[in-house]
Amino acid sequence: MEMLLMGVTLSLLGVAVSAGLFMAATRDVRTTGQNAGLEPLPEPEPSQFFAPSVTPMARPIVSVDVLLLQIERHVRMEQAAAESFMAMPTVEMLHMPTASPLVH
Amino acid sequence: MQQAELLHGLSPHDAEELLKIGTRMTLKRGTVLFELGSPADSVYIVTQSRLSLTLPMMVRGREENVLIEERQTGQALGWSALIPPNRFTLTASAPFGAEVLRIPREVLAGHLTARPEVGYIVMRNVAEIVGQRLQVFQAMWLREMQRVVELSAAREASA
């Protein structure tokens, strides 16, 4: 009987620890989702009669400084891609995608 | 310095002679070497660090200088000084500080006229620099156009 009670107690304790860890992990994800340097998303505007029927993709609004850094990175990547095309001029090289955040 | 792209193909003696007509300039961090639209009176060779070439662009209603190209040690900039209408078509700045060799247009033109064999090689190098830039920007322009076409098609499909 004592053994059974001990088993039940340990099982309940394990469940409680697992639940606690799960909640902590979920809270971490929510916190890291709000990156530093990103401005909060604006409230969605009420739909207009002329608004497109599709819901626009929700993208975080970055600050001007972050946007300028992204543009700079984009230019460097595009230039590298264009130079690669010059070294090996093929259609595939011309349209080779980059990891630029501006086009994803 | 004799390996600078503007001097490719010149004998060490001719390269040295050409370098002698230049003046070294130290640019502090953030210095603007020349501005878009200003008279192009000199050609420059980067001797240390790198320079950013930028163009103004409206970003969220604010005019910002956006990076177009970078010029590294040994590379030349300011070739507008050699080609009419002799106006700079970009703004050059030294975001991290740099050192350049400044070669005044008039002095360079005089040197190249007096030494046509040197002038031919230097102008061939200029043509190569301009040609490479043109090809790179053609490819970059086409890549952006491709995106414009794809965005346009996606917009039409969602309408």
CSV table of N, CA and C in Angstrom, one decimal, chain B residues 10-126:
chain,number,residue,atom,x,y,z
B,10,LEU,N,50.8,48.9,-66.3
B,10,LEU,CA,51.8,49.9,-66.4
B,10,LEU,C,53.1,49.3,-65.9
B,11,SER,N,54.2,49.7,-66.4
B,11,SER,CA,55.5,49.3,-65.9
B,11,SER,C,55.7,49.9,-64.5
B,12,PRO,N,56.5,49.3,-63.6
B,12,PRO,CA,56.7,49.8,-62.3
B,12,PRO,C,57.1,51.3,-62.3
B,13,HIS,N,58.0,51.6,-63.3
B,13,HIS,CA,58.4,53.0,-63.4
B,13,HIS,C,57.3,54.0,-63.8
B,14,ASP,N,56.5,53.6,-64.8
B,14,ASP,CA,55.3,54.4,-65.2
B,14,ASP,C,54.3,54.6,-64.0
B,15,ALA,N,54.1,53.5,-63.3
B,15,ALA,CA,53.1,53.5,-62.2
B,15,ALA,C,53.6,54.4,-61.1
B,16,GLU,N,54.9,54.3,-60.9
B,16,GLU,CA,55.6,55.2,-59.8
B,16,GLU,C,55.4,56.7,-60.2
B,17,GLU,N,55.7,57.0,-61.5
B,17,GLU,CA,55.6,58.3,-62.0
B,17,GLU,C,54.2,58.9,-61.8
B,18,LEU,N,53.2,58.0,-62.1
B,18,LEU,CA,51.8,58.4,-62.0
B,18,LEU,C,51.4,58.7,-60.5
B,19,LEU,N,51.9,57.8,-59.6
B,19,LEU,CA,51.6,57.9,-58.2
B,19,LEU,C,52.2,59.2,-57.6
B,20,LYS,N,53.3,59.6,-58.2
B,20,LYS,CA,54.0,60.8,-57.7
B,20,LYS,C,53.1,62.1,-57.8
B,21,ILE,N,52.3,62.1,-58.8
B,21,ILE,CA,51.5,63.3,-59.0
B,21,ILE,C,50.3,63.4,-58.1
B,22,GLY,N,50.1,62.3,-57.3
B,22,GLY,CA,48.9,62.3,-56.4
B,22,GLY,C,49.4,62.8,-55.0
B,23,THR,N,48.4,63.1,-54.2
B,23,THR,CA,48.6,63.6,-52.8
B,23,THR,C,47.8,62.7,-51.9
B,24,ARG,N,48.4,62.2,-50.8
B,24,ARG,CA,47.7,61.4,-49.9
B,24,ARG,C,46.8,62.2,-49.0
B,25,MET,N,45.6,61.7,-48.8
B,25,MET,CA,44.7,62.4,-47.9
B,25,MET,C,44.2,61.4,-46.8
B,26,THR,N,44.1,61.8,-45.6
B,26,THR,CA,43.6,61.0,-44.5
B,26,THR,C,42.2,61.5,-44.3
B,27,LEU,N,41.2,60.6,-44.3
B,27,LEU,CA,39.8,60.9,-44.1
B,27,LEU,C,39.4,60.4,-42.7
B,28,LYS,N,38.9,61.3,-41.9
B,28,LYS,CA,38.4,60.8,-40.6
B,28,LYS,C,37.1,60.1,-40.7
B,29,ARG,N,36.8,59.3,-39.7
B,29,ARG,CA,35.5,58.5,-39.7
B,29,ARG,C,34.4,59.5,-40.0
B,30,GLY,N,33.6,59.1,-41.0
B,30,GLY,CA,32.4,59.8,-41.4
B,30,GLY,C,32.6,60.9,-42.4
B,31,THR,N,33.9,61.1,-42.8
B,31,THR,CA,34.2,62.2,-43.8
B,31,THR,C,33.5,62.0,-45.1
B,32,VAL,N,32.9,63.0,-45.7
B,32,VAL,CA,32.4,62.9,-47.1
B,32,VAL,C,33.5,63.4,-48.0
B,33,LEU,N,33.9,62.5,-48.9
B,33,LEU,CA,35.0,62.8,-49.8
B,33,LEU,C,34.5,63.7,-51.0
B,34,PHE,N,33.3,63.3,-51.5
B,34,PHE,CA,32.7,64.1,-52.5
B,34,PHE,C,31.2,63.8,-52.5
B,35,GLU,N,30.4,64.8,-53.0
B,35,GLU,CA,29.0,64.7,-53.0
B,35,GLU,C,28.4,64.6,-54.4
B,36,LEU,N,27.3,63.9,-54.5
B,36,LEU,CA,26.5,63.7,-55.7
B,36,LEU,C,26.3,65.1,-56.4
B,37,GLY,N,26.6,65.2,-57.6
B,37,GLY,CA,26.4,66.5,-58.4
B,37,GLY,C,27.5,67.5,-58.3
B,38,SER,N,28.4,67.3,-57.4
B,38,SER,CA,29.5,68.3,-57.3
B,38,SER,C,30.5,68.1,-58.4
B,39,PRO,N,31.3,69.2,-58.7
B,39,PRO,CA,32.3,69.1,-59.8
B,39,PRO,C,33.3,68.0,-59.5
B,40,ALA,N,33.6,67.2,-60.5
B,40,ALA,CA,34.5,66.1,-60.3
B,40,ALA,C,35.9,66.6,-60.8
B,41,ASP,N,36.7,67.0,-59.8
B,41,ASP,CA,38.0,67.6,-60.2
B,41,ASP,C,39.2,66.6,-59.9
B,42,SER,N,38.9,65.5,-59.3
B,42,SER,CA,40.0,64.6,-59.0
B,42,SER,C,39.6,63.1,-59.1
B,43,VAL,N,40.6,62.3,-59.4
B,43,VAL,CA,40.3,60.8,-59.3
B,43,VAL,C,41.0,60.4,-58.0
B,44,TYR,N,40.5,59.3,-57.4
B,44,TYR,CA,41.0,58.9,-56.1
B,44,TYR,C,41.3,57.4,-56.2
B,45,ILE,N,42.4,57.0,-55.5
B,45,ILE,CA,42.7,55.6,-55.3
B,45,ILE,C,42.7,55.3,-53.8
B,46,VAL,N,41.9,54.3,-53.4
B,46,VAL,CA,41.8,54.0,-52.0
B,46,VAL,C,43.2,53.3,-51.6
B,47,THR,N,43.9,53.9,-50.6
B,47,THR,CA,45.1,53.3,-50.2
B,47,THR,C,45.0,52.6,-48.8
B,48,GLN,N,43.9,52.9,-48.1
B,48,GLN,CA,43.7,52.2,-46.8
B,48,GLN,C,42.2,52.2,-46.5
B,49,SER,N,41.7,51.1,-45.9
B,49,SER,CA,40.3,51.0,-45.5
B,49,SER,C,39.4,50.9,-46.7
B,50,ARG,N,38.2,51.4,-46.6
B,50,ARG,CA,37.3,51.4,-47.7
B,50,ARG,C,36.3,52.6,-47.7
B,51,LEU,N,35.8,52.9,-48.8
B,51,LEU,CA,34.8,54.0,-48.9
B,51,LEU,C,33.5,53.5,-49.4
B,52,SER,N,32.4,54.2,-48.9
B,52,SER,CA,31.1,53.8,-49.3
B,52,SER,C,30.6,54.8,-50.4
B,53,LEU,N,30.0,54.3,-51.4
B,53,LEU,CA,29.4,55.1,-52.5
B,53,LEU,C,27.9,55.0,-52.3
B,54,THR,N,27.2,56.1,-52.1
B,54,THR,CA,25.8,56.1,-51.8
B,54,THR,C,25.0,57.0,-52.7
B,55,LEU,N,23.7,56.8,-52.7
B,55,LEU,CA,22.7,57.6,-53.4
B,55,LEU,C,21.6,57.9,-52.5
B,56,PRO,N,21.0,59.1,-52.6
B,56,PRO,CA,19.9,59.4,-51.7
B,56,PRO,C,18.6,58.6,-52.1
B,57,MET,N,17.9,58.2,-51.1
B,57,MET,CA,16.6,57.4,-51.3
B,57,MET,C,15.6,57.8,-50.2
B,58,MET,N,14.4,57.9,-50.5
B,58,MET,CA,13.4,58.2,-49.5
B,58,MET,C,13.0,57.0,-48.7
B,59,VAL,N,13.3,56.9,-47.4
B,59,VAL,CA,13.0,55.8,-46.6
B,59,VAL,C,12.0,56.3,-45.5
B,60,ARG,N,10.8,55.8,-45.5
B,60,ARG,CA,9.8,56.3,-44.6
B,60,ARG,C,9.7,57.8,-44.5
B,61,GLY,N,9.7,58.4,-45.7
B,61,GLY,CA,9.5,59.9,-45.7
B,61,GLY,C,10.8,60.7,-45.4
B,62,ARG,N,11.9,60.0,-45.2
B,62,ARG,CA,13.1,60.7,-44.8
B,62,ARG,C,14.1,60.4,-45.9
B,63,GLU,N,14.9,61.4,-46.3
B,63,GLU,CA,15.9,61.1,-47.3
B,63,GLU,C,17.1,60.5,-46.6
B,64,GLU,N,17.6,59.4,-47.1
B,64,GLU,CA,18.7,58.6,-46.5
B,64,GLU,C,19.7,58.3,-47.6
B,65,ASN,N,21.0,58.4,-47.2
B,65,ASN,CA,22.0,57.9,-48.2
B,65,ASN,C,22.1,56.4,-48.1
B,66,VAL,N,21.8,55.8,-49.2
B,66,VAL,CA,21.7,54.3,-49.2
B,66,VAL,C,23.0,53.8,-49.9
B,67,LEU,N,23.6,52.8,-49.4
B,67,LEU,CA,24.8,52.2,-49.9
B,67,LEU,C,24.5,51.6,-51.3
B,68,ILE,N,25.4,52.0,-52.3
B,68,ILE,CA,25.3,51.4,-53.6
B,68,ILE,C,26.4,50.5,-53.9
B,69,GLU,N,27.6,50.9,-53.4
B,69,GLU,CA,28.8,50.2,-53.8
B,69,GLU,C,29.9,50.5,-52.7
B,70,GLU,N,30.9,49.7,-52.6
B,70,GLU,CA,32.0,50.0,-51.7
B,70,GLU,C,33.3,49.9,-52.5
B,71,ARG,N,34.2,50.7,-52.2
B,71,ARG,CA,35.5,50.7,-52.9
B,71,ARG,C,36.6,50.4,-51.9
B,72,GLN,N,37.4,49.3,-52.1
B,72,GLN,CA,38.3,48.8,-51.2
B,72,GLN,C,39.7,49.3,-51.5
B,73,THR,N,40.7,49.0,-50.7
B,73,THR,CA,42.1,49.4,-50.9
B,73,THR,C,42.5,48.9,-52.3
B,74,GLY,N,43.1,49.8,-53.1
B,74,GLY,CA,43.6,49.5,-54.4
B,74,GLY,C,42.6,49.8,-55.5
B,75,GLN,N,41.4,50.1,-55.1
B,75,GLN,CA,40.4,50.4,-56.1
B,75,GLN,C,40.3,51.9,-56.3
B,76,ALA,N,39.8,52.3,-57.5
B,76,ALA,CA,39.7,53.7,-57.9
B,76,ALA,C,38.3,54.2,-57.7
B,77,LEU,N,38.1,55.4,-57.5
B,77,LEU,CA,36.8,56.0,-57.5
B,77,LEU,C,36.9,57.5,-58.0
B,78,GLY,N,35.8,58.0,-58.5
B,78,GLY,CA,35.8,59.4,-59.0
B,78,GLY,C,36.2,59.4,-60.4
B,79,TRP,N,36.0,58.4,-61.2
B,79,TRP,CA,36.3,58.4,-62.6
B,79,TRP,C,35.5,59.4,-63.4
B,80,SER,N,34.4,59.9,-62.8
B,80,SER,CA,33.7,61.0,-63.4
B,80,SER,C,34.6,62.2,-63.8
B,81,ALA,N,35.7,62.3,-63.0
B,81,ALA,CA,36.6,63.4,-63.3
B,81,ALA,C,37.2,63.3,-64.7
B,82,LEU,N,37.2,62.0,-65.2
B,82,LEU,CA,37.8,61.8,-66.6
B,82,LEU,C,36.8,61.9,-67.7
B,83,ILE,N,35.6,61.9,-67.4
B,83,ILE,CA,34.5,61.8,-68.4
B,83,ILE,C,33.5,63.0,-68.3
B,84,PRO,N,33.3,63.7,-69.4
B,84,PRO,CA,32.3,64.8,-69.3
B,84,PRO,C,31.0,64.3,-68.8
B,85,PRO,N,30.2,65.0,-68.1
B,85,PRO,CA,30.3,66.4,-67.8
B,85,PRO,C,31.1,66.7,-66.5
B,86,ASN,N,31.9,65.8,-66.1
B,86,ASN,CA,32.8,65.9,-64.9
B,86,ASN,C,32.0,66.3,-63.7
B,87,ARG,N,31.0,65.6,-63.4
B,87,ARG,CA,30.2,65.7,-62.2
B,87,ARG,C,30.1,64.4,-61.5
B,88,PHE,N,30.2,64.4,-60.2
B,88,PHE,CA,30.1,63.1,-59.5
B,88,PHE,C,28.7,62.6,-59.5
B,89,THR,N,28.5,61.3,-59.7
B,89,THR,CA,27.2,60.7,-59.9
B,89,THR,C,26.8,60.0,-58.6
B,90,LEU,N,27.7,60.0,-57.6
B,90,LEU,CA,27.4,59.3,-56.3
B,90,LEU,C,28.0,60.2,-55.2
B,91,THR,N,27.7,59.9,-54.0
B,91,THR,CA,28.4,60.5,-52.8
B,91,THR,C,29.3,59.5,-52.3
B,92,ALA,N,30.6,59.9,-52.0
B,92,ALA,CA,31.6,59.0,-51.4
B,92,ALA,C,31.9,59.4,-50.0
B,93,SER,N,31.9,58.5,-49.1
B,93,SER,CA,32.2,58.8,-47.7
B,93,SER,C,33.0,57.7,-47.1
B,94,ALA,N,33.7,58.0,-46.0
B,94,ALA,CA,34.5,57.0,-45.3
B,94,ALA,C,33.9,56.7,-43.9
B,95,PRO,N,33.0,55.7,-43.9
B,95,PRO,CA,32.3,55.4,-42.6
B,95,PRO,C,33.2,55.0,-41.5
B,96,PHE,N,34.4,54.4,-41.8
B,96,PHE,CA,35.3,54.0,-40.8
B,96,PHE,C,36.7,54.7,-40.8
B,97,GLY,N,36.7,55.8,-41.6
B,97,GLY,CA,38.0,56.5,-41.8
B,97,GLY,C,38.7,55.8,-42.9
B,98,ALA,N,39.6,56.5,-43.6
B,98,ALA,CA,40.3,55.9,-44.7
B,98,ALA,C,41.4,56.8,-45.2
B,99,GLU,N,42.2,56.3,-46.1
B,99,GLU,CA,43.3,57.1,-46.7
B,99,GLU,C,43.2,56.9,-48.2
B,100,VAL,N,43.3,58.0,-48.9
B,100,VAL,CA,43.2,57.9,-50.4
B,100,VAL,C,44.3,58.7,-51.0
B,101,LEU,N,44.6,58.4,-52.2
B,101,LEU,CA,45.5,59.2,-53.0
B,101,LEU,C,44.7,60.0,-54.0
B,102,ARG,N,44.8,61.3,-53.9
B,102,ARG,CA,44.0,62.2,-54.7
B,102,ARG,C,44.9,62.6,-55.9
B,103,ILE,N,44.4,62.4,-57.1
B,103,ILE,CA,45.1,62.8,-58.3
B,103,ILE,C,44.2,63.8,-59.1
B,104,PRO,N,44.6,65.1,-59.0
B,104,PRO,CA,43.8,66.1,-59.7
B,104,PRO,C,43.7,65.9,-61.2
B,105,ARG,N,42.5,66.1,-61.7
B,105,ARG,CA,42.1,65.9,-63.1
B,105,ARG,C,43.1,66.6,-64.1
B,106,GLU,N,43.3,67.8,-63.8
B,106,GLU,CA,44.1,68.6,-64.8
B,106,GLU,C,45.5,68.1,-64.8
B,107,VAL,N,46.1,67.8,-63.7
B,107,VAL,CA,47.5,67.3,-63.6
B,107,VAL,C,47.5,65.9,-64.3
B,108,LEU,N,46.5,65.1,-64.0
B,108,LEU,CA,46.5,63.7,-64.6
B,108,LEU,C,46.3,63.8,-66.1
B,109,ALA,N,45.4,64.7,-66.6
B,109,ALA,CA,45.2,64.9,-68.0
B,109,ALA,C,46.5,65.3,-68.7
B,110,GLY,N,47.2,66.2,-68.0
B,110,GLY,CA,48.5,66.7,-68.6
B,110,GLY,C,49.5,65.6,-68.7
B,111,HIS,N,49.6,64.8,-67.6
B,111,HIS,CA,50.5,63.6,-67.6
B,111,HIS,C,50.2,62.6,-68.7
B,112,LEU,N,48.9,62.3,-68.8
B,112,LEU,CA,48.5,61.3,-69.8
B,112,LEU,C,48.6,61.8,-71.3
B,113,THR,N,48.5,63.1,-71.5
B,113,THR,CA,48.7,63.7,-72.8
B,113,THR,C,50.1,63.6,-73.2
B,114,ALA,N,51.0,63.9,-72.2
B,114,ALA,CA,52.4,63.9,-72.5
B,114,ALA,C,52.9,62.5,-72.7
B,115,ARG,N,52.2,61.5,-72.1
B,115,ARG,CA,52.7,60.1,-72.2
B,115,ARG,C,51.5,59.3,-72.7
B,116,PRO,N,51.2,59.4,-74.0
B,116,PRO,CA,50.0,58.7,-74.6
B,116,PRO,C,50.0,57.2,-74.4
B,117,GLU,N,51.2,56.6,-74.3
B,117,GLU,CA,51.2,55.1,-74.1
B,117,GLU,C,50.7,54.8,-72.7
B,118,VAL,N,51.0,55.7,-71.7
B,118,VAL,CA,50.5,55.5,-70.4
B,118,VAL,C,49.0,55.9,-70.4
B,119,GLY,N,48.7,56.9,-71.1
B,119,GLY,CA,47.3,57.4,-71.2
B,119,GLY,C,46.4,56.3,-71.7
B,120,TYR,N,46.9,55.5,-72.7
B,120,TYR,CA,46.1,54.5,-73.3
B,120,TYR,C,45.8,53.4,-72.3
B,121,ILE,N,46.8,53.0,-71.5
B,121,ILE,CA,46.6,51.9,-70.5
B,121,ILE,C,45.7,52.4,-69.4
B,122,VAL,N,45.9,53.6,-68.9
B,122,VAL,CA,45.1,54.1,-67.8
B,122,VAL,C,43.6,54.2,-68.3
B,123,MET,N,43.4,54.7,-69.5
B,123,MET,CA,42.0,54.9,-70.0
B,123,MET,C,41.4,53.5,-70.2
B,124,ARG,N,42.2,52.5,-70.6
B,124,ARG,CA,41.7,51.2,-70.8
B,124,ARG,C,41.3,50.6,-69.4
B,125,ASN,N,42.0,50.9,-68.4
B,125,ASN,CA,41.6,50.5,-67.1
B,125,ASN,C,40.4,51.1,-66.6
B,126,VAL,N,40.2,52.5,-67.0
B,126,VAL,CA,39.0,53.2,-66.6
B,126,VAL,C,37.8,52.5,-67.3
